[in-house]
Coordinates of C-alpha atoms and ligand atoms in Angstrom, one line a residue:
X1 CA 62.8 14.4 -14.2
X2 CA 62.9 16.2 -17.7
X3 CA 66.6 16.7 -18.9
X4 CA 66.7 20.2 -18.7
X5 CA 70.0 22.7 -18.8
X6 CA 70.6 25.7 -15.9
X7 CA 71.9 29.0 -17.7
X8 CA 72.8 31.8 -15.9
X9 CA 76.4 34.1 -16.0
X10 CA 79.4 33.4 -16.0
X11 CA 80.3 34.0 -12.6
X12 CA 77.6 36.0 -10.4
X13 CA 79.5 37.8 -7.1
X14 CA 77.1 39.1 -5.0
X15 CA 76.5 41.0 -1.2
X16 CA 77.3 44.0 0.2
X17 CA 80.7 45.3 -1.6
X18 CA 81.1 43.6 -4.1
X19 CA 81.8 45.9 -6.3
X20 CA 84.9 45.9 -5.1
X21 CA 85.6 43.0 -7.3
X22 CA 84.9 44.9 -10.5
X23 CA 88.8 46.2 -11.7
X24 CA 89.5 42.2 -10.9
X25 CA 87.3 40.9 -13.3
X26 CA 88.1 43.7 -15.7
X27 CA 91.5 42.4 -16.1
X28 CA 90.6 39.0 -15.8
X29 CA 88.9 39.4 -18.6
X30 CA 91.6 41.6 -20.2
X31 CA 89.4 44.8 -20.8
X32 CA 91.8 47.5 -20.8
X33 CA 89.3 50.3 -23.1
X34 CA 85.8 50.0 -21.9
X35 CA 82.4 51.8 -22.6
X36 CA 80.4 52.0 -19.6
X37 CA 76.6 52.3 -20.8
X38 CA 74.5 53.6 -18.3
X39 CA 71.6 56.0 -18.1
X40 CA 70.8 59.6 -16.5
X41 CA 69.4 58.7 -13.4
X42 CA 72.0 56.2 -12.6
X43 CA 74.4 58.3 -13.1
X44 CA 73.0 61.5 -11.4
X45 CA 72.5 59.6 -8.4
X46 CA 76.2 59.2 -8.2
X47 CA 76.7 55.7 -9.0
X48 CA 78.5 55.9 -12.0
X49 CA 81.3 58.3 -10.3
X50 CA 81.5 55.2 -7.7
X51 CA 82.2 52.7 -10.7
X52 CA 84.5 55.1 -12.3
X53 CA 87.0 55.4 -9.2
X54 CA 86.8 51.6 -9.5
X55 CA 87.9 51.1 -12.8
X56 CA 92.2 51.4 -13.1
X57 CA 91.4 52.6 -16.8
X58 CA 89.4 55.3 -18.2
X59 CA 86.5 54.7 -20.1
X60 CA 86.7 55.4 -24.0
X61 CA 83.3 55.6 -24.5
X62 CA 80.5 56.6 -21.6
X63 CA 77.3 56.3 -22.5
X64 CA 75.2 57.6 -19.9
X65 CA 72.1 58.4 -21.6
X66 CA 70.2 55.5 -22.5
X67 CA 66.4 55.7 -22.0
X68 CA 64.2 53.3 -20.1
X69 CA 62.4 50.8 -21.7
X70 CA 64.7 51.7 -25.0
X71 CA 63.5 51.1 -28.4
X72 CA 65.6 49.5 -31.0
X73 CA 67.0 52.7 -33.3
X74 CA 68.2 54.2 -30.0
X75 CA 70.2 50.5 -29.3
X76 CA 71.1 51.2 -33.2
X77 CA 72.5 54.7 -32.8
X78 CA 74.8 53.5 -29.6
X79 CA 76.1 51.1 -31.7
X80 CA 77.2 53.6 -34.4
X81 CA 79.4 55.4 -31.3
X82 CA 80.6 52.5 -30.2
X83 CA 82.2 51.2 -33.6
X84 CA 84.0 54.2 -33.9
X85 CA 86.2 53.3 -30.8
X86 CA 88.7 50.6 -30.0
X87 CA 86.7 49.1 -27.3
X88 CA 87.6 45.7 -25.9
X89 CA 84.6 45.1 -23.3
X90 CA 81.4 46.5 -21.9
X91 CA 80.5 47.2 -18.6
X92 CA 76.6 47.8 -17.8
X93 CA 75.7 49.9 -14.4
X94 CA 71.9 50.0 -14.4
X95 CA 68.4 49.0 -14.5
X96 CA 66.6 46.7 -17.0
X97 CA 67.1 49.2 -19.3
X98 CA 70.8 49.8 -19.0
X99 CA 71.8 45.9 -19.2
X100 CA 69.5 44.5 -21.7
X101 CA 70.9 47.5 -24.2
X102 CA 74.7 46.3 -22.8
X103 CA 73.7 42.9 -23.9
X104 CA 72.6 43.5 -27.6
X105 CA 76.0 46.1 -27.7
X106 CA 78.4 44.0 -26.6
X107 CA 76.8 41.0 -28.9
X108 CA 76.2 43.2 -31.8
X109 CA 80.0 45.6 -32.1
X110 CA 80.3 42.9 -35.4
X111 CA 76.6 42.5 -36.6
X112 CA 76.5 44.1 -39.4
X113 CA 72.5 43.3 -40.3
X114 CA 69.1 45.5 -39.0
X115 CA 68.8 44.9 -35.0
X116 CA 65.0 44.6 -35.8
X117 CA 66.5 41.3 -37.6
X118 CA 67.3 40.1 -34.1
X119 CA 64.1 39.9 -32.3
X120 CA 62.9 36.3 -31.7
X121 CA 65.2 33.1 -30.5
X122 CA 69.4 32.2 -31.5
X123 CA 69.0 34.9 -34.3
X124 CA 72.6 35.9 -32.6
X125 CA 75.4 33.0 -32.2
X126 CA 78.2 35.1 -30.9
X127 CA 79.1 37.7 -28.5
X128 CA 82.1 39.7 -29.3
X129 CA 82.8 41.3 -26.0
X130 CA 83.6 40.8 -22.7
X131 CA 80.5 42.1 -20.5
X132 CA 80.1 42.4 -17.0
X133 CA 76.7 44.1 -15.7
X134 CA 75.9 46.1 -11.9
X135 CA 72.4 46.1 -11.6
X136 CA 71.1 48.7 -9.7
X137 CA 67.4 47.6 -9.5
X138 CA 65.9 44.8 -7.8
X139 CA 64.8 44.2 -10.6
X140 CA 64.4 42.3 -13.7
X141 CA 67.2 39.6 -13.3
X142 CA 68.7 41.2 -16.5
X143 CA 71.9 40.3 -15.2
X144 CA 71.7 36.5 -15.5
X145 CA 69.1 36.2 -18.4
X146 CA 69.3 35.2 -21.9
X147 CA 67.1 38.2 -22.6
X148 CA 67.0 41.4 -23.7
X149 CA 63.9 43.8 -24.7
X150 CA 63.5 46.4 -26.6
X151 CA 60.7 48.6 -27.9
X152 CA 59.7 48.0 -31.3
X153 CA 58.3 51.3 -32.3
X154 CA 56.7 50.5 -35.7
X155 CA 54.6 47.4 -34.4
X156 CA 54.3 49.6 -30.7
X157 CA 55.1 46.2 -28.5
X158 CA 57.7 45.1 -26.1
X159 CA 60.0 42.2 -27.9
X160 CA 62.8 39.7 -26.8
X161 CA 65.6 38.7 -28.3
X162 CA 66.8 35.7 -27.0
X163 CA 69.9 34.1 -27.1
X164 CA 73.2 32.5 -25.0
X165 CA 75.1 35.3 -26.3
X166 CA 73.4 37.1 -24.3
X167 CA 74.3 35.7 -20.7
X168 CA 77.0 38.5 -19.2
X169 CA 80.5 37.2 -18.2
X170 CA 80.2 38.4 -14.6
X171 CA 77.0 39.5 -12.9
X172 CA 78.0 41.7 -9.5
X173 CA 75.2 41.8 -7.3
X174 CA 75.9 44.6 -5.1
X175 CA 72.9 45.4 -2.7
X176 CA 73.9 49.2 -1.8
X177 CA 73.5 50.1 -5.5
X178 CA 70.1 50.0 -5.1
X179 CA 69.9 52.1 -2.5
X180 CA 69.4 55.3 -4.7
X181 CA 66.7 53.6 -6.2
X182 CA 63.7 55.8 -6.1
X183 CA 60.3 54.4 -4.6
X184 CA 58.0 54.1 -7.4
X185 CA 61.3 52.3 -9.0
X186 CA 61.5 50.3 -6.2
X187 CA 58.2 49.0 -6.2
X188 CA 57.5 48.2 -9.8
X189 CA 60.7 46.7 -10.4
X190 CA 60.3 44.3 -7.1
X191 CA 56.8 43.9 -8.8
X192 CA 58.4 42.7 -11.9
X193 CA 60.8 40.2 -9.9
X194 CA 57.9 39.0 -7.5
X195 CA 55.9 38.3 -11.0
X196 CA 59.5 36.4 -12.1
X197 CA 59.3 34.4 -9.3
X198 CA 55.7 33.4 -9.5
X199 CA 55.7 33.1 -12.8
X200 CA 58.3 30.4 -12.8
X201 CA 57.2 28.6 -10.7
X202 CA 53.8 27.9 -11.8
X203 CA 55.3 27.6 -15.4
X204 CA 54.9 24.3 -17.1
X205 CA 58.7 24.2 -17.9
X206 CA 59.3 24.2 -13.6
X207 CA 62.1 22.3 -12.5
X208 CA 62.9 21.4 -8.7
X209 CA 66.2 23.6 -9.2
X210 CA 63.6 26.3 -10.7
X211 CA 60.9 25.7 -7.8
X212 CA 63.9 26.2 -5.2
X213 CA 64.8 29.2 -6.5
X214 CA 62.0 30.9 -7.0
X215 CA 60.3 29.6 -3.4
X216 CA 63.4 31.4 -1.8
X217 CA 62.6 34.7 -3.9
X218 CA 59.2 34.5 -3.2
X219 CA 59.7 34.8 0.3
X220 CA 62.3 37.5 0.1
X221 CA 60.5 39.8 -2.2
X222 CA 57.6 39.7 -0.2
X223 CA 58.8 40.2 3.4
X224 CA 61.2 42.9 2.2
X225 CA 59.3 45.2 -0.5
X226 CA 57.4 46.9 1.7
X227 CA 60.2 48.2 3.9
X228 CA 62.6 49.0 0.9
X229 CA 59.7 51.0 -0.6
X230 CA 59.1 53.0 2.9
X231 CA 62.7 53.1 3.3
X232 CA 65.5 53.1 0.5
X233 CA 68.2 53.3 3.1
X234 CA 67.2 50.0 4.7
X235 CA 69.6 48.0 3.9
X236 CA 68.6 44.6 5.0
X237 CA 65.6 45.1 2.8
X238 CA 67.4 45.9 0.1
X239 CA 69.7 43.0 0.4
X240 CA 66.6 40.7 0.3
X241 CA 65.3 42.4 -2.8
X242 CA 68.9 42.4 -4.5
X243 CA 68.9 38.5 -3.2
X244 CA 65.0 38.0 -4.5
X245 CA 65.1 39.2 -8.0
X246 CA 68.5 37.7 -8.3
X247 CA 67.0 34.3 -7.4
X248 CA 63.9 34.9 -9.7
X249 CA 66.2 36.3 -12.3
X250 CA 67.6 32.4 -11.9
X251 CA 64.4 30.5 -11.8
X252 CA 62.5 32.7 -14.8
X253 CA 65.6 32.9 -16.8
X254 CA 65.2 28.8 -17.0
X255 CA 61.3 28.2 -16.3
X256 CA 60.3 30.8 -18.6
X257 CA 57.3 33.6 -17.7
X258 CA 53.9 33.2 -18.7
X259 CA 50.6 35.2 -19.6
X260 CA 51.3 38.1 -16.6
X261 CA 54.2 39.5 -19.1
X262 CA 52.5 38.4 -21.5
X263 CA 49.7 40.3 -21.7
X264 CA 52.0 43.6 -19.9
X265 CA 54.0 43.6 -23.1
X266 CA 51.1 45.6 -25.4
X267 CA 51.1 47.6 -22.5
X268 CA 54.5 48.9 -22.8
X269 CA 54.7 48.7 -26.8
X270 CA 51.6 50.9 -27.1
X271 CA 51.1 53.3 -24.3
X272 CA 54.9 53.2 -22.9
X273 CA 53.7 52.0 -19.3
X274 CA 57.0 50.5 -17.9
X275 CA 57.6 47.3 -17.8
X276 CA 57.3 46.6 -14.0
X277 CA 54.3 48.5 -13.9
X278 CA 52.6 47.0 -16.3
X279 CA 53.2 43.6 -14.7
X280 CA 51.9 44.7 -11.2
X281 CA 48.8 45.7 -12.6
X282 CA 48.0 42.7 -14.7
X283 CA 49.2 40.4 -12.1
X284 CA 46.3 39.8 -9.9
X285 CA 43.7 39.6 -13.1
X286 CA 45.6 36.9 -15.1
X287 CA 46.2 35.0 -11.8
X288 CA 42.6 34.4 -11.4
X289 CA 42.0 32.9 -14.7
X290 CA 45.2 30.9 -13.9
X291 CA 44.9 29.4 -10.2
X292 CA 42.3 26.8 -10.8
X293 CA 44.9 25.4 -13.5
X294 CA 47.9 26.0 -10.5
X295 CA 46.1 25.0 -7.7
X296 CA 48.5 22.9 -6.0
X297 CA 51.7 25.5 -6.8
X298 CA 49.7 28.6 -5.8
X299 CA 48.7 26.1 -2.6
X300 CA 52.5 25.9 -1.4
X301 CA 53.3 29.6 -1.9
X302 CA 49.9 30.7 -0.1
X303 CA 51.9 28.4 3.1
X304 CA 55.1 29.4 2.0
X305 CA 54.3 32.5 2.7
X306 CA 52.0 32.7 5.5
X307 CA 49.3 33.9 4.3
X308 CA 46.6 30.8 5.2
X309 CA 46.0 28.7 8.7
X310 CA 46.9 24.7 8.6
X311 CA 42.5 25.1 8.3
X312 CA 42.2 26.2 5.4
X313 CA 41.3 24.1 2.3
X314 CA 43.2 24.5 -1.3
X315 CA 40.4 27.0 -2.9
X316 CA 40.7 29.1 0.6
X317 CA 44.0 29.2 0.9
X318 CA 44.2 30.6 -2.6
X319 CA 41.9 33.0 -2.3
X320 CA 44.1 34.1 0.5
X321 CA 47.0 34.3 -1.8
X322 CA 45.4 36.3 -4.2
X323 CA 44.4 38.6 -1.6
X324 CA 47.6 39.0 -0.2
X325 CA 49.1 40.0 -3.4
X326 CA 46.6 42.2 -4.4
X327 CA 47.4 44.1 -0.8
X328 CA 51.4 44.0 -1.5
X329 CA 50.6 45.9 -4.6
X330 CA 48.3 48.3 -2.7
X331 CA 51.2 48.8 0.2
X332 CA 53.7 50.4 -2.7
X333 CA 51.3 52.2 -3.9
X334 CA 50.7 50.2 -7.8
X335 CA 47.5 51.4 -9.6
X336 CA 44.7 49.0 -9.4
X337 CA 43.1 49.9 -13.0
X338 CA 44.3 50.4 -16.2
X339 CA 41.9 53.6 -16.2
X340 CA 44.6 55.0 -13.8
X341 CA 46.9 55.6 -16.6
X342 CA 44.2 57.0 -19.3
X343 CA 43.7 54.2 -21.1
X344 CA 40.8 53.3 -22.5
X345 CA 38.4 49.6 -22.9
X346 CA 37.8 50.4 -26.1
X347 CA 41.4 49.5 -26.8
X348 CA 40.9 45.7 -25.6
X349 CA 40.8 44.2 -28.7
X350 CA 43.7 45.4 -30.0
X351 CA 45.8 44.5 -27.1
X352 CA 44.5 41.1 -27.2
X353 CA 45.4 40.4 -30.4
X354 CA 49.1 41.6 -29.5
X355 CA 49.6 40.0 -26.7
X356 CA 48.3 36.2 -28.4
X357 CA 51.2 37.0 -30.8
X358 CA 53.4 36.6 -27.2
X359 CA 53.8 32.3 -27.9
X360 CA 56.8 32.4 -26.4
X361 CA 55.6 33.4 -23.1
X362 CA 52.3 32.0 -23.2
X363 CA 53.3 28.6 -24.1
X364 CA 55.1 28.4 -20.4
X365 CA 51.4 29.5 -19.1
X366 CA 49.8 26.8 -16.9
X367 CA 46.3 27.8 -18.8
X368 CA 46.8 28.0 -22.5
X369 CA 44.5 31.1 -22.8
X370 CA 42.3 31.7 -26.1
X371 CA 42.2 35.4 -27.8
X372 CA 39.0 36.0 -26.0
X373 CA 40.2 34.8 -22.5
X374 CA 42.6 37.5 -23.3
X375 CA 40.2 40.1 -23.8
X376 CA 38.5 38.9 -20.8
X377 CA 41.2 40.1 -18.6
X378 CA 41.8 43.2 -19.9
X379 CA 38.5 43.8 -19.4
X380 CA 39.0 42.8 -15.9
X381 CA 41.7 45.5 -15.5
X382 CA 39.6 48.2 -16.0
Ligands
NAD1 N1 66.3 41.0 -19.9 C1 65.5 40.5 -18.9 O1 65.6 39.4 -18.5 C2 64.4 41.5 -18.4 C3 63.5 41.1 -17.5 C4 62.6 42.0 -17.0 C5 62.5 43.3 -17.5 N2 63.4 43.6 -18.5 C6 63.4 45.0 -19.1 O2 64.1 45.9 -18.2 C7 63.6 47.2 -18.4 C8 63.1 47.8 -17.0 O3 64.2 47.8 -16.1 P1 64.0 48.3 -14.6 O4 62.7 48.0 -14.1 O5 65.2 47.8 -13.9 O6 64.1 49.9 -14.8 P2 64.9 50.9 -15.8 O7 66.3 50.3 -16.1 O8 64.1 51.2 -16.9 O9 65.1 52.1 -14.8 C9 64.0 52.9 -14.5 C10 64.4 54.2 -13.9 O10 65.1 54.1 -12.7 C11 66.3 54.8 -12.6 N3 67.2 54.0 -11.7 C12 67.5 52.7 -11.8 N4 68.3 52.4 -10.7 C13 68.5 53.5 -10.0 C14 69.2 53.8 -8.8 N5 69.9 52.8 -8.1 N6 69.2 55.0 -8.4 C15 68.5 56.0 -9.0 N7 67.8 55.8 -10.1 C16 67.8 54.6 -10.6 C17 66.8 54.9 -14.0 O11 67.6 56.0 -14.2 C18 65.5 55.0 -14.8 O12 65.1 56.3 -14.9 C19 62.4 47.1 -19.4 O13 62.8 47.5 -20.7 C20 62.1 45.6 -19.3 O14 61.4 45.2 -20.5 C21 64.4 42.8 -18.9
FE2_2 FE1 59.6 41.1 -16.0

């Protein structure tokens, strides 16, 4: 066994009310003047009244309008407000979107260089303050990764900035938040955490405390997607999914993703698809190219999941697999095509060539793909 290291938050408080716990940790970790950053449809949904009776102090700062998928000058501009208070911790109520832009905040209040600097691994050694993050999505396991992304708007791609400063102090995992979610939300984000899961665990950086995790959150996502997608009030489903991408959130956060995010990024970046969606409709194409290099991983989740008879020999049971998650993303209603979104095949190239500049993602790939195996398939998502 590889020596390996397990990050994640802080502390990670999860199941139905807890958030409950949140004025607790908030003294705990002596934040007195927050800024809650959040965006519209959080709030408008009424979460962020529901934090706010929560918290014992008023916020100094709310910042309720950040946008999804943001790019780095907005992150900037936030920053700017944020300075000119007295704040002494950050609390994040949100999506993806909301959390990753908590992250670089509360790691930036000091940083005095460009954020555009950042993007790339341990450009940031510190963290100034406290965070604690609420996701409301289930979701991109924002709230126990070293992650955040942004949108680059010059070079029109997705990029990370990675860093341990970026790991939250306390993660509540609070199913019911989700509840507002709306469907499409619902089913690309529990897109983006089945592709976490997956993508884990066929990653060549897999670990058994990886594998466990993401098996678990395999299994989750997909016998609950489909009924928190028909139903955003069920809340059993909901707990699996908050559970799910929670778990992947664990296992991808350590295992790394591969070519399926990979080859989304370019996606987002260039014709602002969102991030989950863009995932869910690359996902069956680069799995193709990838199972004969993952046979024996994609082999376990094709039983894990149920989806083959005792029978059934390796390439079947794959074939299975694939079919089975190409009918998942079908059931929530995720484009098959790339056409569906008015994009063109003439622009293959030039996504290719983006997303082999992803080498920190497509190193973890079981199949190390070549620019052309790229372009292959794109070409296949059309
Ligand atoms: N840091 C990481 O580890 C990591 C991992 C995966 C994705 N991401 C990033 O996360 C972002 C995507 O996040 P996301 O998929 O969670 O979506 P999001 O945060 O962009 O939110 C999408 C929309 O859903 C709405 N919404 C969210 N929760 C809601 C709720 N409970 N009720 C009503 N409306 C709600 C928001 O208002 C927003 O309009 C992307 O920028 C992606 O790159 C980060
Ligand atoms: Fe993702």
């Amino acid at each position: 066994m590889k020596v390996s290291e397990f990050k994640t938050a802080g502390k990670l408080i999860t199941g139905l009310g807890a958030i409950k716990a949140l004025a607790d940790e908030m003294k705990r970790l002596g934040i007195n003047n927050c800024a809650v950053i959040t965006d519209k449809g959080v709030s408008s949904s009424g979460l962020l009244d529901q934090i706010l009776t929560l918290i014992s102090s008023k916020p100094l700062l709310i910042v309720d309008d950040v946008p999804p998928e943001p790019e780095v000058d907005v992150i900037e501009r936030k920053l700017g407000l944020l300075r000119e208070k007295q704040i002494d911790g950050i609390i994040a109520l949100g999506g993806g979107s909301a959390i990753d832009s908590a992250k670089v905040l509360a790691s930036t209040y000091d940083y005095t260089g460009p954020l555009l600097e950042l993007f790339g691994e341990n450009t940031l050694t510190q963290r100034n303050l406290p965070l604690i993050v609420i996701p409301t999505t289930a979701g991109t396991g924002s709230e126990v990764t070293n992650i955040a992304i942004l949108s680059d708007p010059k070079a029109q791609m997705k990029k990370g900035i990675v860093s341990h400063c970026l790991l939250p102090d306390v993660a509540i995992v609070a199913p019911e938040m989700t509840k507002t979610c709306p469907p499409s939300i619902t089913a690309a984000s529990g897109i983006d955490a089945f592709v976490h899961a997956l993508e884990a665990y066929i990653s060549v950086n897999a670990s058994p405390i990886t594998d466990a995790l993401a098996e678990k959150a395999l299994k989750l996502i997909f016998s609950s997607l489909v009924h928190a997608y028909n139903n955003g009030e069920n809340l059993s489903a909901r707990e699996d999914m908050a559970t799910g991408s929670l778990m992947a959130g664990l296992a991808f956060g350590n295992a790394g993703v591969g070519a399926v995010h990979a080859l989304a990024y370019p996606l987002g970046g260039r014709f602002h698809l969102s991030h989950g969606m863009s995932n869910a409709v690359m996902l069956p194409h680069v799995l193709k190219v990838n199972a004969p290099f993952c046979q024996d991983k994609l082999y376990c989740v094709a039983k894990l999941l149920k989806v083959c008879e005792r029978h059934h020999s390796k390439e079947e049971a794959v074939k299975l697999l694939l079919g089975a998650i190409e009918k998942l993303c079908r059931d929530v209603d995720i484009p098959a095509s790339l056409t569906h979104f008015n994009i063109s095949p003439t622009c293959v190239g030039e996504l290719a060539e983006e997303a082999s500049k992803v080498t920190r993602l497509l190193r973890n790939n079981p199949k190390q793909l070549s620019i052309e195996e790229i372009e292959d398939i794109y070409r296949l998502a059309f």
